[in-house]
Amino acid sequence: MTAGLLNRYEILVYFCVYIVYIVIGLYKIYALRDRILSSTEFQFAEGWSLLQRPDGVRVRDDSNDELEYFADFIAKYWPYYLLHALVSVISQWKWPSLRRHGHVAVCTLAIGLNMHWTSVAMFATLLFSYYLVAQLGRSKLLTWLLTAAWIVVINVAKNSQWWLDTVGYAEYAVLIVTLSWSLLRGCSYSFTGTGTGNIPDYLAYTMYFPCLTYGPFISYERFNKQSTAGEVSSAQQCWRFLVALLRVAFWWLIMQWALHYFYIHYMTRDVRAVAMMESVFWQHAAGYFMGQFFFIFYVITYGLGIAFAEHDGIAAPKRPRCIGRIHFYSDMWKYFDEGLYEFLFKHIYAELCGRKSSAAAKLCATALTFAFVFIWHGCYTYVLIWSVLNFVCLAAEKIYKTFVSKPAFQKWSLQHFGSAGAQRLHALLATQLFIPAAFSNVYFIAGQEIGGFLMRGAYLSGVGNYLALSFCSYCFFQCSELLLTRTSKDKLKTT
């Protein structure tokens, strides 16, 4: 049942509703900027000189700590990105066998010259511990026990005021994220490594600088496909690398420009700003754009790591898929962070159940997978709510897809509604799964208070509001379904 069965005028209506809603919603967020400035005590950063207005100073929304720390990280570590690229080019041209050694040396310089000795010691100890476990028979049980121990260590470090005062908040944030990603790399190497304990090979994987802190996660299997001789010429390879970097720079500039006019990041930290939207119906738009700005951030951070990885011949995961093109929440996990999804599926879910396992076994495996997601992300209340909602929504989606795939239901829907009508019924029912799944993301992006505020607004603001929300969501669903169908057809044509 695809949206391609629908009348072209009907499809036009769906896209018009989609476009009109997000355009008006974006304008209403833009119109709030002066009210937010007049009501908040937060000191926004001064904006770009090119965007200043004659009647006053235009400020930039710098309230997103992750984005600001990433900017500081790039400002501090850009020479090492450049050095990494030079090592890649020179080694490929002259000494291909030394490429990985060069990458390890670059990462060692970056960490050794810029981090406090306690941070270096913690990072080195983590890498050594996973290497040691991998050499002791690659025991999965021992690897998971080590991972549990390191999660405890990371959480203790998070709450250590002494360590925070010693290294400063910027390094504290960078190291916590780096250690969290390194846990997954250590697990991946221990679970799937097939070498004889080659230390340079292990360090090249776990110390691959472009993906070390801001991702994406690349499994050891993907990393090990790295080739020293590319399938394209050096000129083509460098051109693709340059285009990928320019794409990252473009989205960075777009986001920075947008933050002069849309204070969406501030809205993720102050529920009063969200409540300023003129109606509950338009508050939903704020939730939508919180997700879109979140997506752009990962297009930038993951895009940078992927650009370097592809230039080095590594089979990197794909870039995040736009949330505006995701209408089933299972696709959010599969296509937003492909590397993390592969790790969770292969090393947790698939280890606990198989294709022929019972529904109860699959449900338990899903629950344990999300338990790990919760613990790995830091055991915060808002992460717990997000994880539970994710689990419930995915379980409901599985039940729904099983139900609609039954021959009896398909026969009944086709007999009573026809092909196009059956597709509309499918979209109408699936929309009721899409709504809570979409709002669950707000808990992760903006926290418990704003997530709860928008969720209550969706379900406790009257029948009229919910019908309007359902209609718009139904249109979004149909548009996404159509785009997915067209993309699939295009891929088939090119194969």
Coordinates of C-alpha atoms in Angstrom, one line a residue:
M1 CA 0.0 0.0 0.0
T2 CA 1.9 3.0 -1.2
A3 CA 1.0 6.7 -1.7
G4 CA 1.7 6.2 -5.4
L5 CA -1.9 4.8 -5.7
L6 CA -3.4 8.3 -4.9
N7 CA -4.8 10.9 -7.3
R8 CA -2.2 13.6 -8.2
Y9 CA -4.5 16.4 -7.0
E10 CA -4.9 14.6 -3.6
I11 CA -1.1 14.4 -3.4
L12 CA -0.9 18.1 -4.2
V13 CA -3.2 18.8 -1.3
Y14 CA -1.0 16.8 1.1
F15 CA 2.2 18.6 0.0
C16 CA 0.5 22.0 0.2
V17 CA -0.7 21.3 3.8
Y18 CA 2.8 20.1 4.7
I19 CA 4.5 23.1 3.2
V20 CA 2.0 25.7 4.5
Y21 CA 2.1 24.4 8.0
I22 CA 5.9 24.4 8.3
V23 CA 6.2 27.8 6.6
I24 CA 3.6 29.4 8.9
G25 CA 5.1 27.6 11.9
L26 CA 8.5 28.9 11.1
Y27 CA 7.2 32.4 10.7
K28 CA 5.5 32.2 14.1
I29 CA 8.8 31.1 15.7
Y30 CA 10.5 34.0 13.9
A31 CA 7.8 36.5 15.2
L32 CA 8.6 35.4 18.8
R33 CA 12.2 36.6 18.8
D34 CA 11.5 40.1 20.3
R35 CA 9.2 38.7 22.9
I36 CA 11.8 36.2 23.9
L37 CA 14.5 38.8 24.2
S38 CA 12.3 41.1 26.3
S39 CA 11.3 38.3 28.7
T40 CA 14.5 36.4 29.3
E41 CA 17.6 37.1 31.4
F42 CA 19.7 34.9 29.1
Q43 CA 22.5 36.8 27.5
F44 CA 22.6 35.9 23.8
A45 CA 25.8 36.3 21.8
E46 CA 26.2 39.2 19.5
G47 CA 25.4 38.3 15.9
W48 CA 27.4 38.6 12.7
S49 CA 28.3 42.1 11.7
L50 CA 26.8 41.5 8.3
L51 CA 23.4 40.9 9.8
Q52 CA 23.3 43.8 12.2
R53 CA 20.3 46.1 11.9
P54 CA 20.5 49.9 12.1
D55 CA 17.9 50.2 14.9
G56 CA 19.7 47.8 17.3
V57 CA 22.0 44.9 17.8
R58 CA 21.0 41.6 16.3
V59 CA 21.9 38.7 18.6
R60 CA 22.5 35.0 17.9
D61 CA 20.9 32.1 19.8
D62 CA 23.9 30.5 21.4
S63 CA 22.0 28.6 24.1
N64 CA 22.7 25.1 22.7
D65 CA 25.8 24.0 24.7
E66 CA 26.5 21.0 22.3
L67 CA 26.6 23.3 19.3
E68 CA 28.8 25.9 21.0
Y69 CA 31.2 23.2 22.3
F70 CA 31.4 21.7 18.9
A71 CA 32.4 25.1 17.5
D72 CA 35.0 25.5 20.2
F73 CA 36.3 22.0 19.5
I74 CA 36.7 22.8 15.8
A75 CA 38.4 26.1 16.6
K76 CA 40.9 24.3 18.8
Y77 CA 41.5 21.1 16.9
W78 CA 41.2 22.1 13.2
P79 CA 45.0 21.8 12.7
Y80 CA 44.7 18.1 13.5
Y81 CA 42.0 17.6 11.0
L82 CA 44.2 19.3 8.4
L83 CA 47.2 17.2 9.6
H84 CA 45.1 14.0 9.3
A85 CA 44.1 14.9 5.8
L86 CA 47.8 15.6 4.8
V87 CA 48.9 12.3 6.3
S88 CA 46.3 10.5 4.4
V89 CA 47.2 12.1 1.0
I90 CA 51.0 11.7 1.5
S91 CA 50.9 8.2 2.8
Q92 CA 48.6 7.0 0.0
W93 CA 51.0 8.5 -2.5
K94 CA 54.3 7.4 -1.0
W95 CA 53.9 5.0 2.0
P96 CA 50.5 3.3 2.0
S97 CA 51.5 0.8 4.6
L98 CA 52.2 3.6 7.1
R99 CA 48.8 5.3 6.7
R100 CA 47.3 3.9 9.9
H101 CA 50.5 4.6 11.9
G102 CA 50.2 8.2 10.8
H103 CA 46.6 8.5 11.8
V104 CA 47.4 7.1 15.3
A105 CA 50.3 9.7 15.6
V106 CA 47.9 12.5 14.7
C107 CA 45.4 11.5 17.3
T108 CA 48.1 11.0 19.9
L109 CA 49.3 14.6 19.2
A110 CA 45.8 16.0 19.4
I111 CA 45.1 14.4 22.8
G112 CA 48.5 14.6 24.3
L113 CA 49.0 18.3 23.6
N114 CA 45.5 19.5 24.5
M115 CA 44.2 17.4 27.3
H116 CA 45.0 17.2 31.0
W117 CA 47.0 14.2 32.1
T118 CA 44.1 12.7 34.0
S119 CA 41.9 12.7 30.8
V120 CA 44.8 11.2 28.8
A121 CA 45.2 8.5 31.5
M122 CA 41.5 7.6 31.5
F123 CA 41.3 7.4 27.7
A124 CA 44.5 5.3 27.5
T125 CA 43.3 3.0 30.3
L126 CA 40.0 2.4 28.5
L127 CA 41.7 1.5 25.2
F128 CA 44.2 -0.8 27.0
S129 CA 41.5 -2.6 28.9
Y130 CA 39.5 -3.4 25.8
Y131 CA 42.6 -4.6 23.9
L132 CA 43.5 -6.8 26.9
V133 CA 40.0 -8.4 27.0
A134 CA 40.1 -8.9 23.2
Q135 CA 43.4 -10.9 23.6
L136 CA 41.9 -13.1 26.3
G137 CA 39.8 -15.1 24.0
R138 CA 37.3 -12.3 22.9
S139 CA 34.8 -13.4 25.6
K140 CA 31.5 -11.6 25.1
L141 CA 30.6 -11.9 28.7
L142 CA 33.9 -10.4 29.8
T143 CA 33.6 -7.6 27.3
W144 CA 30.1 -6.7 28.6
L145 CA 31.3 -6.8 32.2
L146 CA 34.1 -4.4 31.2
T147 CA 31.6 -2.2 29.5
A148 CA 29.5 -2.1 32.6
A149 CA 32.5 -1.2 34.7
W150 CA 33.4 1.6 32.4
I151 CA 29.9 3.0 32.3
V152 CA 30.1 3.2 36.1
V153 CA 33.5 4.9 35.9
I154 CA 32.1 7.5 33.4
N155 CA 29.1 8.2 35.6
V156 CA 31.4 8.7 38.6
A157 CA 33.6 11.0 36.6
K158 CA 30.5 13.0 35.5
N159 CA 29.7 13.7 39.2
S160 CA 33.2 14.5 40.3
Q161 CA 33.5 18.2 41.1
W162 CA 37.2 17.8 41.7
W163 CA 37.8 16.5 38.2
L164 CA 35.5 19.1 36.7
D165 CA 37.4 21.9 38.4
T166 CA 40.7 20.4 37.3
V167 CA 40.1 20.0 33.6
G168 CA 37.3 22.6 33.0
Y169 CA 33.9 22.0 31.6
A170 CA 34.9 22.1 27.9
E171 CA 37.4 19.2 28.3
Y172 CA 35.0 17.5 30.7
A173 CA 32.3 17.4 28.0
V174 CA 34.6 16.3 25.2
L175 CA 36.1 13.5 27.2
I176 CA 32.8 12.1 28.4
V177 CA 31.5 11.9 24.9
T178 CA 34.8 10.5 23.6
L179 CA 34.8 7.8 26.3
S180 CA 31.2 6.9 25.5
W181 CA 31.9 6.4 21.8
S182 CA 35.1 4.5 22.7
L183 CA 33.1 2.0 24.7
L184 CA 31.3 1.0 21.5
R185 CA 34.5 0.8 19.5
G186 CA 36.1 -1.3 22.2
C187 CA 33.1 -3.7 22.1
S188 CA 33.1 -3.8 18.3
Y189 CA 36.7 -4.7 18.2
S190 CA 36.4 -7.3 20.9
F191 CA 33.3 -8.9 19.3
T192 CA 34.4 -8.9 15.6
G193 CA 38.1 -8.4 15.5
T194 CA 39.8 -11.3 13.6
G195 CA 43.4 -10.3 13.7
T196 CA 46.3 -11.5 15.8
G197 CA 46.4 -8.7 18.2
N198 CA 48.1 -6.2 15.9
I199 CA 48.4 -3.1 18.1
P200 CA 48.7 -0.5 15.3
D201 CA 45.6 -1.9 13.7
Y202 CA 43.6 -1.7 17.0
L203 CA 44.8 1.8 17.7
A204 CA 44.1 3.0 14.2
Y205 CA 40.5 2.0 14.7
T206 CA 40.0 3.2 18.3
M207 CA 42.0 6.4 17.7
Y208 CA 40.6 7.5 14.3
F209 CA 40.6 11.2 15.1
P210 CA 37.9 12.6 12.7
C211 CA 35.3 10.3 14.3
L212 CA 36.8 10.1 17.8
T213 CA 34.5 12.6 19.6
Y214 CA 31.7 13.7 17.3
G215 CA 31.1 10.4 15.5
P216 CA 29.6 8.7 13.7
F217 CA 30.2 5.3 15.2
I218 CA 31.9 3.1 12.7
S219 CA 32.1 -0.6 13.4
Y220 CA 35.4 -2.5 13.3
E221 CA 34.0 -4.5 10.4
R222 CA 33.4 -1.3 8.4
F223 CA 36.7 0.2 9.4
N224 CA 38.6 -2.9 8.4
K225 CA 37.3 -2.6 4.8
Q226 CA 39.6 0.5 4.6
S227 CA 41.7 0.3 1.4
T228 CA 45.1 1.8 0.7
A229 CA 44.4 2.1 -3.0
G230 CA 41.2 3.8 -3.9
E231 CA 38.9 2.7 -6.7
V232 CA 38.9 6.3 -8.1
S233 CA 41.8 8.6 -9.1
S234 CA 43.4 10.8 -6.5
A235 CA 42.0 13.9 -8.1
Q236 CA 38.5 12.5 -8.0
Q237 CA 38.9 11.4 -4.4
C238 CA 40.2 14.9 -3.4
W239 CA 37.3 16.5 -5.2
R240 CA 34.7 14.4 -3.5
F241 CA 36.4 15.1 -0.2
L242 CA 36.3 18.8 -0.8
V243 CA 32.6 18.7 -1.9
A244 CA 31.7 16.8 1.3
L245 CA 33.6 19.4 3.5
L246 CA 31.8 22.2 1.6
R247 CA 28.5 20.5 2.3
V248 CA 29.3 20.5 6.0
A249 CA 30.4 24.1 5.9
F250 CA 27.2 25.1 4.0
W251 CA 24.9 23.5 6.6
W252 CA 27.0 25.1 9.4
L253 CA 26.6 28.5 7.9
I254 CA 22.8 28.0 7.3
M255 CA 22.4 27.0 10.9
Q256 CA 24.4 29.9 12.3
W257 CA 22.5 32.3 10.0
A258 CA 19.1 30.8 11.1
L259 CA 20.0 31.2 14.8
H260 CA 20.0 35.0 14.3
Y261 CA 16.3 34.9 13.5
F262 CA 14.9 31.7 15.0
Y263 CA 15.6 31.2 18.7
I264 CA 14.6 27.5 18.6
H265 CA 17.5 26.3 20.7
Y266 CA 16.4 28.7 23.5
M267 CA 12.9 27.3 23.2
T268 CA 14.3 23.8 24.0
R269 CA 15.4 25.1 27.4
D270 CA 12.6 27.5 28.4
V271 CA 9.0 26.2 28.4
R272 CA 7.7 29.7 28.7
A273 CA 9.1 30.5 25.3
V274 CA 7.2 27.6 23.8
A275 CA 4.1 28.7 25.6
M276 CA 4.3 32.1 23.8
M277 CA 3.2 30.4 20.6
E278 CA -0.3 31.8 20.0
S279 CA -2.1 28.4 20.2
V280 CA -1.4 24.8 21.1
F281 CA -1.7 23.9 17.4
W282 CA 1.3 26.0 16.5
Q283 CA 3.3 24.8 19.5
H284 CA 3.5 21.5 17.6
A285 CA 5.5 23.4 15.0
A286 CA 8.0 24.3 17.6
G287 CA 8.5 20.6 18.4
Y288 CA 8.9 19.9 14.7
F289 CA 11.7 22.5 14.3
M290 CA 13.4 21.4 17.4
G291 CA 13.8 18.1 15.6
Q292 CA 14.9 19.7 12.4
F293 CA 17.6 21.8 14.0
F294 CA 18.7 18.7 15.9
F295 CA 18.9 16.9 12.6
I296 CA 21.0 19.7 11.0
F297 CA 23.5 19.5 14.0
Y298 CA 24.1 15.8 13.2
V299 CA 24.3 16.4 9.5
I300 CA 27.2 18.8 10.4
T301 CA 29.0 16.7 13.0
Y302 CA 28.5 13.3 11.4
G303 CA 29.0 14.7 8.0
L304 CA 32.5 15.9 9.0
G305 CA 33.5 12.5 10.2
I306 CA 32.0 10.7 7.2
A307 CA 33.8 13.0 4.8
F308 CA 37.2 12.1 6.3
A309 CA 36.3 8.4 6.6
E310 CA 35.2 8.1 2.9
H311 CA 38.3 10.0 1.9
D312 CA 40.3 7.4 3.7
G313 CA 38.5 4.6 1.9
I314 CA 36.5 3.5 5.0
A315 CA 33.0 2.1 4.4
A316 CA 31.3 4.8 6.6
P317 CA 27.6 4.7 7.5
K318 CA 25.3 7.0 5.6
R319 CA 24.5 10.5 6.7
P320 CA 21.4 11.0 8.9
R321 CA 18.1 10.9 7.0
C322 CA 15.9 14.1 7.4
I323 CA 13.3 13.6 10.0
G324 CA 10.8 15.1 7.6
R325 CA 11.1 12.0 5.5
I326 CA 10.6 9.5 8.3
H327 CA 7.0 8.4 9.0
F328 CA 7.6 5.1 10.8
Y329 CA 9.7 5.4 14.0
S330 CA 11.7 2.2 13.3
D331 CA 13.2 4.1 10.3
M332 CA 14.4 6.8 12.7
W333 CA 16.6 4.2 14.4
K334 CA 17.7 2.6 11.1
Y335 CA 18.5 5.8 9.1
F336 CA 19.2 8.6 11.5
D337 CA 22.2 7.0 13.1
E338 CA 23.0 4.0 11.0
G339 CA 26.3 3.2 12.8
L340 CA 24.7 3.1 16.3
Y341 CA 21.7 1.1 14.9
E342 CA 24.0 -1.5 13.5
F343 CA 25.8 -1.9 16.8
L344 CA 22.6 -2.2 18.8
F345 CA 21.0 -4.6 16.4
K346 CA 24.0 -6.9 15.9
H347 CA 25.5 -7.0 19.3
I348 CA 22.5 -6.8 21.5
Y349 CA 19.2 -7.5 19.8
A350 CA 20.3 -10.2 17.4
E351 CA 22.3 -11.9 20.2
L352 CA 19.1 -12.2 22.2
C353 CA 16.7 -13.4 19.5
G354 CA 16.5 -14.6 16.0
R355 CA 14.1 -14.5 13.1
K356 CA 12.2 -17.5 14.4
S357 CA 12.1 -16.4 18.0
S358 CA 8.7 -15.9 19.7
A359 CA 7.1 -12.5 19.9
A360 CA 7.8 -12.5 23.6
A361 CA 11.5 -13.1 23.1
K362 CA 11.7 -10.3 20.5
L363 CA 9.9 -8.0 22.9
C364 CA 12.3 -8.8 25.7
A365 CA 15.3 -8.3 23.3
T366 CA 13.9 -4.9 22.3
A367 CA 13.4 -3.9 25.9
L368 CA 17.0 -4.9 26.8
T369 CA 18.3 -3.0 23.8
F370 CA 16.6 0.2 25.0
A371 CA 17.8 -0.5 28.5
F372 CA 21.4 -0.3 27.2
V373 CA 20.5 2.9 25.2
F374 CA 19.2 4.5 28.4
I375 CA 22.3 3.5 30.5
W376 CA 24.7 4.5 27.7
H377 CA 23.2 7.9 27.3
G378 CA 23.6 8.7 31.0
C379 CA 20.7 7.4 33.1
Y380 CA 18.8 10.7 33.1
T381 CA 15.1 10.9 33.7
Y382 CA 14.3 12.5 30.4
V383 CA 16.4 9.7 28.6
L384 CA 14.4 7.1 30.5
I385 CA 11.1 8.6 29.4
W386 CA 12.4 8.8 25.8
S387 CA 13.6 5.2 25.9
V388 CA 10.4 3.9 27.3
L389 CA 8.3 5.8 24.7
N390 CA 10.6 4.5 22.0
F391 CA 10.1 1.0 23.1
V392 CA 6.3 1.3 23.4
C393 CA 6.1 3.0 19.9
L394 CA 8.3 0.4 18.2
A395 CA 6.3 -2.4 19.8
A396 CA 3.1 -0.8 18.8
E397 CA 4.4 -0.3 15.2
K398 CA 5.4 -4.0 15.1
I399 CA 2.0 -5.1 16.2
Y400 CA 0.3 -2.8 13.7
K401 CA 2.5 -3.9 10.7
T402 CA 1.8 -7.6 11.6
F403 CA -1.9 -6.8 11.7
V404 CA -2.1 -5.0 8.4
S405 CA 0.0 -7.6 6.7
K406 CA -2.5 -10.3 7.4
P407 CA -4.2 -11.5 4.2
A408 CA -7.6 -11.3 5.8
F409 CA -7.2 -7.6 6.6
Q410 CA -5.8 -6.8 3.2
K411 CA -8.6 -8.6 1.5
W412 CA -11.2 -6.8 3.7
S413 CA -9.7 -3.3 3.2
L414 CA -9.4 -3.8 -0.6
Q415 CA -13.0 -5.0 -0.9
H416 CA -14.5 -2.2 1.2
F417 CA -12.2 0.8 0.2
G418 CA -10.4 -0.2 -3.0
S419 CA -6.6 0.2 -3.5
A420 CA -6.4 4.0 -2.9
G421 CA -8.9 3.8 0.0
A422 CA -7.0 1.0 1.6
Q423 CA -3.8 3.1 1.4
R424 CA -5.6 6.1 3.0
L425 CA -6.9 3.8 5.8
H426 CA -3.3 2.5 6.3
A427 CA -2.0 6.1 6.6
L428 CA -4.8 7.1 8.9
L429 CA -4.1 4.3 11.3
A430 CA -0.3 4.6 11.1
T431 CA -0.6 8.4 11.9
Q432 CA -1.8 7.5 15.4
L433 CA 1.5 5.8 15.9
F434 CA 3.5 8.6 14.3
I435 CA 2.2 11.3 16.6
P436 CA 3.5 9.9 20.0
A437 CA 6.7 8.7 18.3
A438 CA 7.4 12.2 17.0
F439 CA 6.7 13.9 20.3
S440 CA 8.9 11.3 22.2
N441 CA 11.9 12.9 20.4
V442 CA 11.2 16.2 22.2
Y443 CA 12.0 14.5 25.5
F444 CA 15.5 13.7 24.2
I445 CA 16.1 17.0 22.5
A446 CA 14.6 19.4 24.9
G447 CA 14.2 17.5 28.2
Q448 CA 11.4 16.3 30.4
E449 CA 9.6 19.6 31.1
I450 CA 9.2 20.7 27.4
G451 CA 8.6 17.1 26.2
G452 CA 5.8 16.7 28.8
F453 CA 4.4 20.2 27.9
L454 CA 4.1 19.4 24.2
M455 CA 2.8 15.9 24.8
R456 CA 0.1 17.2 27.1
G457 CA -0.7 19.8 24.5
A458 CA -1.2 17.1 21.8
Y459 CA -3.5 14.9 23.8
L460 CA -5.2 17.1 26.5
S461 CA -6.1 20.2 24.5
G462 CA -9.5 19.1 23.1
V463 CA -10.9 17.1 20.3
G464 CA -10.5 20.0 17.8
N465 CA -6.8 20.4 18.4
Y466 CA -6.2 16.6 18.1
L467 CA -8.2 16.3 14.9
A468 CA -6.2 19.2 13.4
L469 CA -2.9 17.6 14.6
S470 CA -4.0 14.3 13.2
F471 CA -4.9 15.8 9.8
C472 CA -1.6 17.6 9.4
S473 CA 0.3 14.5 10.6
Y474 CA -1.7 12.4 8.1
C475 CA -0.5 14.7 5.3
F476 CA 3.1 14.5 6.5
F477 CA 2.8 10.7 6.6
Q478 CA 1.5 10.6 3.0
C479 CA 4.2 13.0 1.7
S480 CA 6.9 10.9 3.4
E481 CA 5.4 7.7 2.1
L482 CA 5.3 9.1 -1.5
L483 CA 8.9 10.3 -1.3
L484 CA 10.1 7.0 0.0
T485 CA 8.2 5.2 -2.8
R486 CA 9.8 7.5 -5.5
T487 CA 13.2 7.1 -4.0
S488 CA 12.9 3.3 -4.0
K489 CA 11.8 3.3 -7.7
D490 CA 14.7 5.6 -8.6
K491 CA 17.1 3.2 -6.9
L492 CA 15.7 0.2 -8.8
K493 CA 16.1 2.1 -12.1
T494 CA 19.8 2.7 -11.5
T495 CA 20.5 -0.9 -10.5

